């Protein structure tokens, strides 16, 4: 069973070359899959397709077995954006409630406060987002995703630049999601995080899947994910 | 018929004094109502209640006659936030499509391009929001609201700091919404904009309605909205 | 005696039409002069020339009688930017000290705290700027300018979007600078603020001075600054 | 010869525990030194002391042998901030010129354009910073530092979140600075970047130096920098 399954996904903007050209891969239930790609790899286009922000031009996407644009599929996935995009006019508590309501859930205030405390944001849960630093906004995105615990969590470079301790804690929390049988698509070019956490890695370039294999196999073959990626980028293969 | 009707709205945070204390006013169909208030007036709490981001503790809110939290009521109102809050990872075109879809609409691309051109953003409709200046983000919020043309448009200090020409054009466009029989709740402390545009003005302070009358009457009585507001704030009445 | 005097200022970017084409005006000692202009008027280019961020291609600029690029001239003027540009990694106290030191001054901590309190930022002076809202950042720029009290203060749309009370207080403080014999160049399209505060108004369009006269005269002639500006923009004169 | 030398640096805020408590380390000429520390380690306070934004309360700092607050010392070091702090109202070209002028240099436009092109910012050198994405702002900070090539470059988490290719290129450029005999203090918790680039690593916690040794030795002893850091943070030693 796959929590996310993508087959033959193709997308072009105008007359330009294809942003996605027949991409297919899966996030199996209870796994963490890393997604890697340079600028122009098609990663953003892919994520926009998964969250129905762009309409697939060819190919299929299913979330937990349902077509991705169906209302119940939408309620099974949560997206953490690549920046600190949060409504500044809300408090974290109001934001969490808004997101939870979208999923038909209620926030447990005690749990939320405990999570905020563990992520070094004691006493800030009822403050307006506009008074948060960039790092705090990113951590808030993550904590709200941890509160709603969806079948599929997609993390798009969200944790760049958060503090050392939050990053360490985040890794444990993501592993915890997997331990509960939930899945994560982790888009990051923090190679060692991927080497520690990801069961499989997908490497995209110019709209195609270049590598898609268990992390251990890719590391065994290339020495490290980093060597794999930079070796590829500097090679003539591209 | 009122596009927005608020009666007896009361809201407290924790044990603090009441943020809203029995507030009531209406936005009649086909009108522009100005909403004014200093820090701590309760304006933000009121808007969050209208858009169901906070649950009313007492009182009622209807949008076009329906309870504000009902799905059809939600599809009749659009909110423009007090800052340049837009998803950076989308283009304006993708953002407009996302918002339109929420309302069950489709964006007419030609009209959108024409609007972008008039607001001085020629050729930028398919650029990522992350490459927009603050002013461009604010204008984009407004233009998308103009595309979806809801029964009620709530503008929360959104246009602070946009350029002279956009501001002038925005005024005409808002008057245009009214001419079509749509309504606007315009939260701004740009007094002359209110004097030119608003049919009525509501002035809140400390969670209560201080003034609520036709703009012309308030200007006749106080000389100008500005004198009304600063006169009140400096008086002992408060 | 003029605190700022500009004569024949001309500036072109590449082969484009002239951004500034022989602009001249003065800010007399102990006065507030408003500077108005639509997009592309040359206002930004003018300010960058005054602060030596662009090199004048023709014309002269003096600050308190000295050539504007001379070190002592630079220490006589302070610039408040059009956005909330402040170093996020500093506290307001550290930022104020850094600016004061540039001018060879020391910040009086008691006065600073009192100013922060009056501007509604009690207890925030030693917080990092990264935890400030946009409005707080703008107010901090203004307060630091009030602490260093230079001969010439140039305010470039800085106060757009700050709260009602801060705006009201800001007006009094700027009038206070004038009462001490200092000068302000106030770039804003908040027309009533200009009508209340500015002794003279300069209106730029397409790199040329269109109007430059005492505010009272311009209001007498055109009805209001707003009518003057929008009348001009919509006329064929342009 | 050390490009940066810190001895006995101590700093307290108010009555709180010491932010820095006798910190000492050096950045030898022609080397890259990594600086690591969790929240509250004192890293920010240390950097503010080096750049004279806070006055040392005890201890000494020299840059290229001169006391750090001396004008010539200040002209030998460049600071890249932890966020994308750049003046939005300037173009990159204007910003680069402003920074270069502070160091008594001129920007070679051809070289600047070539650098922008290599960092994926072709054709953007004369655009306003306000139209740059976060990643572009960070890359601009780095490129300007590469243009002015100071004796000591201090990079404070600046490159978090830039794209894969820029990061790879940045590493080469920093190695290039070292090859020219210049020095870098690289504050990042990107462990593999440190393992590849840094000749030595300093690990701070609670205002004290916990580890300071050649990177190779630390890796040999602990397995990796990451294990060293998280092992320490989770141990009772702290």
Short mmCIF file of N, CA, C and O in Angstrom, two decimals, chain D residues 8-124:
data_model
loop_
_atom_site.label_atom_id
_atom_site.label_comp_id
_atom_site.label_asym_id
_atom_site.label_seq_id
_atom_site.Cartn_x
_atom_site.Cartn_y
_atom_site.Cartn_z
N UNK D 8 39.68 35.52 26.15
CA UNK D 8 39.00 35.86 27.41
C UNK D 8 37.74 36.68 27.24
O UNK D 8 37.40 37.50 28.10
N UNK D 9 37.02 36.48 26.14
CA UNK D 9 35.86 37.32 25.87
C UNK D 9 34.68 36.93 26.79
O UNK D 9 34.26 35.78 26.84
N UNK D 10 34.19 37.93 27.49
CA UNK D 10 33.14 37.73 28.48
C UNK D 10 32.06 38.78 28.27
O UNK D 10 32.37 39.93 27.98
N UNK D 11 30.82 38.37 28.34
CA UNK D 11 29.72 39.32 28.13
C UNK D 11 28.48 38.86 28.90
O UNK D 11 28.07 37.71 28.78
N UNK D 12 27.92 39.76 29.66
CA UNK D 12 26.66 39.46 30.36
C UNK D 12 25.61 40.48 29.96
O UNK D 12 25.92 41.64 29.70
N UNK D 13 24.37 40.04 29.89
CA UNK D 13 23.26 40.96 29.68
C UNK D 13 22.57 41.11 31.03
O UNK D 13 22.12 40.13 31.61
N UNK D 14 22.48 42.32 31.51
CA UNK D 14 21.83 42.57 32.80
C UNK D 14 22.38 41.65 33.86
O UNK D 14 23.58 41.39 33.94
N UNK D 15 21.50 41.12 34.69
CA UNK D 15 21.95 40.27 35.79
C UNK D 15 21.97 38.80 35.40
O UNK D 15 22.22 37.93 36.21
N UNK D 16 21.61 38.53 34.11
CA UNK D 16 21.53 37.14 33.69
C UNK D 16 22.89 36.46 33.74
O UNK D 16 23.92 37.10 33.85
N UNK D 17 22.84 35.17 33.64
CA UNK D 17 24.07 34.40 33.55
C UNK D 17 24.88 34.92 32.36
O UNK D 17 24.35 35.60 31.49
N UNK D 18 26.14 34.60 32.33
CA UNK D 18 27.01 35.12 31.29
C UNK D 18 26.69 34.54 29.92
O UNK D 18 26.67 33.32 29.76
N UNK D 19 26.50 35.41 28.93
CA UNK D 19 26.31 34.96 27.55
C UNK D 19 27.63 34.42 27.00
O UNK D 19 27.66 33.47 26.24
N UNK D 20 28.73 35.07 27.39
CA UNK D 20 30.07 34.60 27.03
C UNK D 20 30.92 34.61 28.29
O UNK D 20 30.91 35.60 29.02
N UNK D 21 31.66 33.57 28.49
CA UNK D 21 32.38 33.44 29.75
C UNK D 21 33.83 33.00 29.47
O UNK D 21 34.15 31.82 29.50
N UNK D 22 34.64 33.98 29.10
CA UNK D 22 36.05 33.67 28.88
C UNK D 22 36.32 32.89 27.60
O UNK D 22 37.15 31.98 27.59
N UNK D 23 35.67 33.29 26.53
CA UNK D 23 35.85 32.57 25.26
C UNK D 23 37.14 33.00 24.57
O UNK D 23 37.43 34.20 24.48
N UNK D 24 37.88 32.04 24.08
CA UNK D 24 39.08 32.34 23.30
C UNK D 24 39.26 31.33 22.18
O UNK D 24 39.06 30.13 22.38
N UNK D 25 39.56 31.83 21.01
CA UNK D 25 39.97 30.96 19.90
C UNK D 25 40.51 31.85 18.79
O UNK D 25 40.43 33.09 18.88
N UNK D 26 41.05 31.24 17.76
CA UNK D 26 41.65 32.02 16.67
C UNK D 26 41.23 31.48 15.31
O UNK D 26 40.89 30.30 15.18
N UNK D 27 41.24 32.37 14.35
CA UNK D 27 41.12 31.97 12.95
C UNK D 27 42.46 32.27 12.29
O UNK D 27 42.79 33.42 12.00
N UNK D 28 43.30 31.23 12.11
CA UNK D 28 44.62 31.46 11.53
C UNK D 28 44.51 31.94 10.08
O UNK D 28 43.55 31.59 9.39
N UNK D 29 45.48 32.70 9.69
CA UNK D 29 45.53 33.20 8.30
C UNK D 29 45.36 32.05 7.31
O UNK D 29 45.94 30.99 7.47
N UNK D 30 44.54 32.31 6.31
CA UNK D 30 44.38 31.30 5.26
C UNK D 30 43.67 30.04 5.71
O UNK D 30 43.99 28.94 5.26
N UNK D 31 42.70 30.21 6.59
CA UNK D 31 42.00 29.01 7.05
C UNK D 31 40.50 29.25 7.10
O UNK D 31 40.03 30.40 7.08
N UNK D 32 39.76 28.16 7.15
CA UNK D 32 38.32 28.23 7.37
C UNK D 32 38.06 27.58 8.72
O UNK D 32 38.44 26.43 8.94
N UNK D 33 37.44 28.35 9.61
CA UNK D 33 37.12 27.82 10.94
C UNK D 33 35.60 27.77 11.07
O UNK D 33 34.91 28.75 10.78
N UNK D 34 35.10 26.62 11.46
CA UNK D 34 33.66 26.47 11.68
C UNK D 34 33.30 26.85 13.09
O UNK D 34 34.05 26.57 14.03
N UNK D 35 32.16 27.54 13.26
CA UNK D 35 31.69 27.89 14.60
C UNK D 35 30.29 27.32 14.77
O UNK D 35 29.39 27.62 14.00
N UNK D 36 30.16 26.48 15.78
CA UNK D 36 28.93 25.74 16.02
C UNK D 36 28.40 26.03 17.41
O UNK D 36 29.19 26.14 18.35
N UNK D 37 27.10 26.08 17.55
CA UNK D 37 26.56 26.21 18.90
C UNK D 37 25.06 26.18 18.88
O UNK D 37 24.44 26.68 17.93
N UNK D 38 24.45 25.62 19.91
CA UNK D 38 22.98 25.61 19.98
C UNK D 38 22.46 26.99 20.37
O UNK D 38 23.25 27.91 20.63
N UNK D 39 21.14 27.13 20.41
CA UNK D 39 20.55 28.35 20.97
C UNK D 39 21.14 28.65 22.34
O UNK D 39 21.30 27.74 23.15
N UNK D 40 21.46 29.91 22.56
CA UNK D 40 21.96 30.27 23.87
C UNK D 40 23.42 29.93 24.08
O UNK D 40 23.94 30.03 25.18
N UNK D 41 24.11 29.57 22.99
CA UNK D 41 25.52 29.22 23.14
C UNK D 41 26.38 30.46 23.31
O UNK D 41 27.50 30.38 23.82
N UNK D 42 25.88 31.60 22.84
CA UNK D 42 26.67 32.81 22.90
C UNK D 42 27.23 33.20 21.54
O UNK D 42 27.90 34.22 21.40
N UNK D 43 26.92 32.41 20.53
CA UNK D 43 27.44 32.65 19.19
C UNK D 43 27.09 34.04 18.68
O UNK D 43 27.96 34.75 18.16
N UNK D 44 25.83 34.44 18.81
CA UNK D 44 25.42 35.76 18.33
C UNK D 44 26.12 36.87 19.09
O UNK D 44 26.57 37.86 18.51
N UNK D 45 26.20 36.70 20.39
CA UNK D 45 26.89 37.71 21.20
C UNK D 45 28.34 37.82 20.78
O UNK D 45 28.88 38.93 20.67
N UNK D 46 28.94 36.69 20.50
CA UNK D 46 30.34 36.70 20.06
C UNK D 46 30.48 37.48 18.74
O UNK D 46 31.35 38.36 18.62
N UNK D 47 29.63 37.18 17.79
CA UNK D 47 29.74 37.87 16.50
C UNK D 47 29.50 39.37 16.66
O UNK D 47 30.18 40.19 16.05
N UNK D 48 28.53 39.73 17.48
CA UNK D 48 28.27 41.16 17.70
C UNK D 48 29.47 41.84 18.34
O UNK D 48 29.75 43.00 18.07
N UNK D 49 30.19 41.13 19.19
CA UNK D 49 31.40 41.70 19.76
C UNK D 49 32.47 41.88 18.69
O UNK D 49 33.10 42.93 18.63
N UNK D 50 32.64 40.87 17.85
CA UNK D 50 33.67 40.95 16.80
C UNK D 50 33.42 42.17 15.91
O UNK D 50 34.35 42.89 15.55
N UNK D 51 32.15 42.42 15.58
CA UNK D 51 31.84 43.53 14.67
C UNK D 51 31.50 44.81 15.42
O UNK D 51 30.92 45.72 14.86
N UNK D 52 31.85 44.86 16.70
CA UNK D 52 31.77 46.09 17.48
C UNK D 52 30.32 46.59 17.61
O UNK D 52 30.08 47.78 17.76
N UNK D 53 29.38 45.67 17.53
CA UNK D 53 27.98 46.05 17.73
C UNK D 53 27.64 45.94 19.21
O UNK D 53 26.67 46.52 19.68
N UNK D 54 28.42 45.17 19.91
CA UNK D 54 28.39 45.16 21.38
C UNK D 54 29.81 45.44 21.84
O UNK D 54 30.76 44.98 21.22
N UNK D 55 29.92 46.16 22.93
CA UNK D 55 31.24 46.46 23.48
C UNK D 55 31.70 45.33 24.40
O UNK D 55 30.96 44.97 25.32
N UNK D 56 32.87 44.75 24.14
CA UNK D 56 33.38 43.68 25.01
C UNK D 56 33.44 44.16 26.46
O UNK D 56 33.83 45.31 26.72
N UNK D 57 33.00 43.33 27.37
CA UNK D 57 33.05 43.70 28.78
C UNK D 57 34.36 43.24 29.40
O UNK D 57 34.85 43.81 30.35
N UNK D 58 34.93 42.17 28.82
CA UNK D 58 36.26 41.72 29.23
C UNK D 58 36.80 40.89 28.09
O UNK D 58 36.04 40.23 27.39
N UNK D 59 38.13 40.92 27.94
CA UNK D 59 38.74 40.14 26.87
C UNK D 59 39.14 41.02 25.70
O UNK D 59 38.86 42.23 25.69
N UNK D 60 39.84 40.42 24.74
CA UNK D 60 40.32 41.19 23.59
C UNK D 60 39.98 40.46 22.30
O UNK D 60 39.84 39.24 22.27
N UNK D 61 39.84 41.27 21.27
CA UNK D 61 39.58 40.76 19.93
C UNK D 61 40.51 41.50 18.99
O UNK D 61 40.53 42.74 19.00
N UNK D 62 41.24 40.77 18.18
CA UNK D 62 42.03 41.45 17.15
C UNK D 62 41.67 40.88 15.78
O UNK D 62 41.37 39.70 15.65
N UNK D 63 41.69 41.77 14.80
CA UNK D 63 41.49 41.37 13.42
C UNK D 63 42.78 41.72 12.68
O UNK D 63 43.19 42.88 12.67
N UNK D 64 43.41 40.71 12.13
CA UNK D 64 44.70 40.90 11.45
C UNK D 64 45.67 41.67 12.34
O UNK D 64 46.40 42.56 11.86
N UNK D 65 45.63 41.36 13.62
CA UNK D 65 46.59 41.96 14.54
C UNK D 65 46.19 43.29 15.14
O UNK D 65 46.81 43.75 16.11
N UNK D 66 45.15 43.94 14.61
CA UNK D 66 44.73 45.24 15.15
C UNK D 66 43.51 45.07 16.05
O UNK D 66 42.68 44.20 15.80
N UNK D 67 43.38 45.94 17.06
CA UNK D 67 42.18 45.90 17.91
C UNK D 67 40.93 46.02 17.02
O UNK D 67 40.90 46.85 16.11
N UNK D 68 39.95 45.20 17.31
CA UNK D 68 38.82 45.03 16.38
C UNK D 68 38.01 46.30 16.15
O UNK D 68 37.32 46.41 15.15
N UNK D 69 38.05 47.26 17.09
CA UNK D 69 37.22 48.45 16.93
C UNK D 69 37.94 49.56 16.16
O UNK D 69 37.35 50.59 15.86
N UNK D 70 39.19 49.34 15.82
CA UNK D 70 39.95 50.35 15.06
C UNK D 70 39.43 50.40 13.62
O UNK D 70 39.05 49.38 13.06
N UNK D 71 39.39 51.62 13.05
CA UNK D 71 38.86 51.74 11.69
C UNK D 71 39.50 50.79 10.70
O UNK D 71 38.80 50.20 9.86
N UNK D 72 40.81 50.60 10.77
CA UNK D 72 41.43 49.72 9.76
C UNK D 72 41.06 48.26 9.99
O UNK D 72 40.92 47.50 9.04
N UNK D 73 40.86 47.87 11.23
CA UNK D 73 40.40 46.50 11.49
C UNK D 73 39.01 46.31 10.90
O UNK D 73 38.71 45.29 10.28
N UNK D 74 38.16 47.30 11.08
CA UNK D 74 36.79 47.19 10.56
C UNK D 74 36.77 47.02 9.06
O UNK D 74 35.87 46.40 8.51
N UNK D 75 37.75 47.59 8.40
CA UNK D 75 37.77 47.50 6.94
C UNK D 75 38.36 46.18 6.46
O UNK D 75 38.43 45.93 5.26
N UNK D 76 38.79 45.36 7.39
CA UNK D 76 39.37 44.07 6.99
C UNK D 76 38.42 42.91 7.15
O UNK D 76 38.77 41.77 6.82
N UNK D 77 37.24 43.16 7.67
CA UNK D 77 36.31 42.05 7.91
C UNK D 77 34.95 42.37 7.30
O UNK D 77 34.53 43.52 7.26
N UNK D 78 34.29 41.33 6.81
CA UNK D 78 32.96 41.51 6.26
C UNK D 78 32.02 40.50 6.91
O UNK D 78 32.43 39.36 7.20
N UNK D 79 30.80 40.93 7.15
CA UNK D 79 29.83 40.11 7.87
C UNK D 79 28.63 39.78 6.96
O UNK D 79 28.05 40.67 6.35
N UNK D 80 28.30 38.51 6.90
CA UNK D 80 27.08 38.08 6.19
C UNK D 80 26.08 37.62 7.24
O UNK D 80 26.36 36.68 7.98
N UNK D 81 24.93 38.26 7.26
CA UNK D 81 24.01 38.04 8.37
C UNK D 81 23.22 36.75 8.24
O UNK D 81 23.20 36.10 7.18
N UNK D 82 22.58 36.40 9.31
CA UNK D 82 21.87 35.12 9.39
C UNK D 82 20.57 35.12 8.61
O UNK D 82 19.93 34.10 8.48
N UNK D 83 20.17 36.25 8.09
CA UNK D 83 18.95 36.24 7.29
C UNK D 83 19.20 36.98 5.99
O UNK D 83 20.35 37.17 5.60
N UNK D 84 18.13 37.37 5.34
CA UNK D 84 18.31 37.98 4.02
C UNK D 84 18.20 39.50 4.11
O UNK D 84 17.57 40.14 3.29
N UNK D 85 18.85 40.03 5.14
CA UNK D 85 18.85 41.46 5.43
C UNK D 85 19.61 42.26 4.36
O UNK D 85 20.84 42.26 4.34
N UNK D 86 18.88 42.89 3.51
CA UNK D 86 19.47 43.74 2.47
C UNK D 86 18.52 44.91 2.25
O UNK D 86 17.31 44.76 2.39
N UNK D 87 19.05 46.08 1.90
CA UNK D 87 18.17 47.24 1.69
C UNK D 87 17.29 47.05 0.45
O UNK D 87 17.81 47.03 -0.66
N UNK D 88 16.00 46.94 0.66
CA UNK D 88 15.07 46.63 -0.43
C UNK D 88 14.99 47.74 -1.48
O UNK D 88 14.59 47.50 -2.61
N UNK D 89 15.32 48.95 -1.07
CA UNK D 89 15.17 50.10 -1.97
C UNK D 89 16.38 50.27 -2.89
O UNK D 89 16.41 51.20 -3.70
N UNK D 90 17.38 49.42 -2.76
CA UNK D 90 18.55 49.49 -3.64
C UNK D 90 18.52 48.33 -4.63
O UNK D 90 17.94 47.29 -4.36
N UNK D 91 19.18 48.52 -5.75
CA UNK D 91 19.47 47.39 -6.63
C UNK D 91 20.71 46.67 -6.06
O UNK D 91 21.44 47.23 -5.25
N UNK D 92 20.94 45.45 -6.52
CA UNK D 92 22.15 44.74 -6.09
C UNK D 92 23.39 45.56 -6.46
O UNK D 92 24.33 45.65 -5.69
N UNK D 93 23.36 46.16 -7.63
CA UNK D 93 24.51 46.96 -8.07
C UNK D 93 24.76 48.13 -7.12
O UNK D 93 25.90 48.42 -6.75
N UNK D 94 23.68 48.79 -6.72
CA UNK D 94 23.82 49.92 -5.80
C UNK D 94 24.29 49.44 -4.42
O UNK D 94 25.11 50.08 -3.76
N UNK D 95 23.77 48.30 -4.01
CA UNK D 95 24.19 47.74 -2.73
C UNK D 95 25.67 47.37 -2.76
O UNK D 95 26.43 47.70 -1.85
N UNK D 96 26.07 46.70 -3.83
CA UNK D 96 27.48 46.30 -3.94
C UNK D 96 28.38 47.53 -3.93
O UNK D 96 29.43 47.54 -3.26
N UNK D 97 27.96 48.58 -4.62
CA UNK D 97 28.77 49.81 -4.66
C UNK D 97 28.87 50.43 -3.27
O UNK D 97 29.93 50.91 -2.85
N UNK D 98 27.76 50.40 -2.53
CA UNK D 98 27.75 50.98 -1.19
C UNK D 98 28.70 50.23 -0.26
O UNK D 98 29.49 50.83 0.46
N UNK D 99 28.64 48.91 -0.32
CA UNK D 99 29.53 48.10 0.52
C UNK D 99 30.98 48.28 0.09
O UNK D 99 31.88 48.49 0.92
N UNK D 100 31.22 48.24 -1.20
CA UNK D 100 32.59 48.39 -1.70
C UNK D 100 33.17 49.73 -1.25
O UNK D 100 34.31 49.82 -0.81
N UNK D 101 32.36 50.77 -1.33
CA UNK D 101 32.85 52.09 -0.95
C UNK D 101 33.25 52.13 0.53
O UNK D 101 34.22 52.78 0.90
N UNK D 102 32.48 51.41 1.37
CA UNK D 102 32.85 51.35 2.79
C UNK D 102 34.27 50.82 2.94
O UNK D 102 35.02 51.23 3.81
N UNK D 103 34.67 49.88 2.06
CA UNK D 103 36.01 49.29 2.14
C UNK D 103 37.02 50.05 1.27
O UNK D 103 38.15 49.59 1.11
N UNK D 104 36.58 51.16 0.68
CA UNK D 104 37.49 51.92 -0.17
C UNK D 104 37.77 51.25 -1.50
O UNK D 104 38.83 51.44 -2.09
N UNK D 105 36.80 50.46 -1.96
CA UNK D 105 36.99 49.71 -3.21
C UNK D 105 36.00 50.17 -4.26
O UNK D 105 35.04 50.88 -3.97
N UNK D 106 36.23 49.72 -5.49
CA UNK D 106 35.23 49.89 -6.54
C UNK D 106 34.83 48.51 -7.05
O UNK D 106 35.67 47.61 -7.12
N UNK D 107 33.59 48.37 -7.42
CA UNK D 107 33.13 47.10 -7.97
C UNK D 107 33.48 47.03 -9.46
O UNK D 107 33.28 47.99 -10.18
N UNK D 108 34.04 45.91 -9.85
CA UNK D 108 34.27 45.68 -11.28
C UNK D 108 32.98 45.09 -11.85
O UNK D 108 32.62 43.95 -11.58
N UNK D 109 32.30 45.89 -12.66
CA UNK D 109 30.97 45.49 -13.13
C UNK D 109 30.99 44.18 -13.91
O UNK D 109 30.10 43.34 -13.75
N UNK D 110 31.99 44.01 -14.72
CA UNK D 110 32.06 42.77 -15.51
C UNK D 110 32.15 41.54 -14.61
O UNK D 110 31.45 40.55 -14.79
N UNK D 111 33.02 41.66 -13.60
CA UNK D 111 33.17 40.55 -12.66
C UNK D 111 31.87 40.30 -11.89
O UNK D 111 31.51 39.15 -11.64
N UNK D 112 31.21 41.39 -11.53
CA UNK D 112 29.96 41.24 -10.78
C UNK D 112 28.91 40.53 -11.62
O UNK D 112 28.23 39.61 -11.15
N UNK D 113 28.81 40.94 -12.86
CA UNK D 113 27.82 40.31 -13.75
C UNK D 113 28.14 38.83 -13.95
O UNK D 113 27.25 37.98 -13.99
N UNK D 114 29.42 38.53 -14.05
CA UNK D 114 29.84 37.15 -14.26
C UNK D 114 29.48 36.31 -13.03
O UNK D 114 28.98 35.19 -13.13
N UNK D 115 29.72 36.89 -11.85
CA UNK D 115 29.39 36.20 -10.60
C UNK D 115 27.88 35.96 -10.50
O UNK D 115 27.42 34.87 -10.16
N UNK D 116 27.10 37.00 -10.80
CA UNK D 116 25.64 36.84 -10.78
C UNK D 116 25.20 35.75 -11.74
O UNK D 116 24.28 34.98 -11.45
N UNK D 117 25.83 35.68 -12.87
CA UNK D 117 25.47 34.67 -13.84
C UNK D 117 25.78 33.27 -13.31
O UNK D 117 24.96 32.36 -13.37
N UNK D 118 26.97 33.11 -12.72
CA UNK D 118 27.33 31.80 -12.19
C UNK D 118 26.41 31.36 -11.07
O UNK D 118 26.14 30.18 -10.90
N UNK D 119 25.92 32.32 -10.28
CA UNK D 119 25.01 31.98 -9.18
C UNK D 119 23.54 31.95 -9.62
O UNK D 119 22.63 32.06 -8.81
N UNK D 120 23.33 31.84 -10.91
CA UNK D 120 21.96 31.65 -11.41
C UNK D 120 21.12 32.91 -11.35
O UNK D 120 19.89 32.84 -11.30
N UNK D 121 21.78 34.10 -11.34
CA UNK D 121 21.02 35.34 -11.26
C UNK D 121 21.30 36.25 -12.46
O UNK D 121 21.35 37.48 -12.34
N UNK D 122 21.43 35.61 -13.58
CA UNK D 122 21.66 36.31 -14.84
C UNK D 122 20.62 37.41 -15.05
O UNK D 122 19.41 37.17 -14.90
N UNK D 123 21.09 38.60 -15.39
CA UNK D 123 20.15 39.67 -15.74
C UNK D 123 19.45 40.31 -14.55
O UNK D 123 18.56 41.13 -14.72
N UNK D 124 19.85 39.97 -13.31
CA UNK D 124 19.15 40.52 -12.15
C UNK D 124 19.97 41.55 -11.38
O UNK D 124 19.51 42.08 -10.37
#
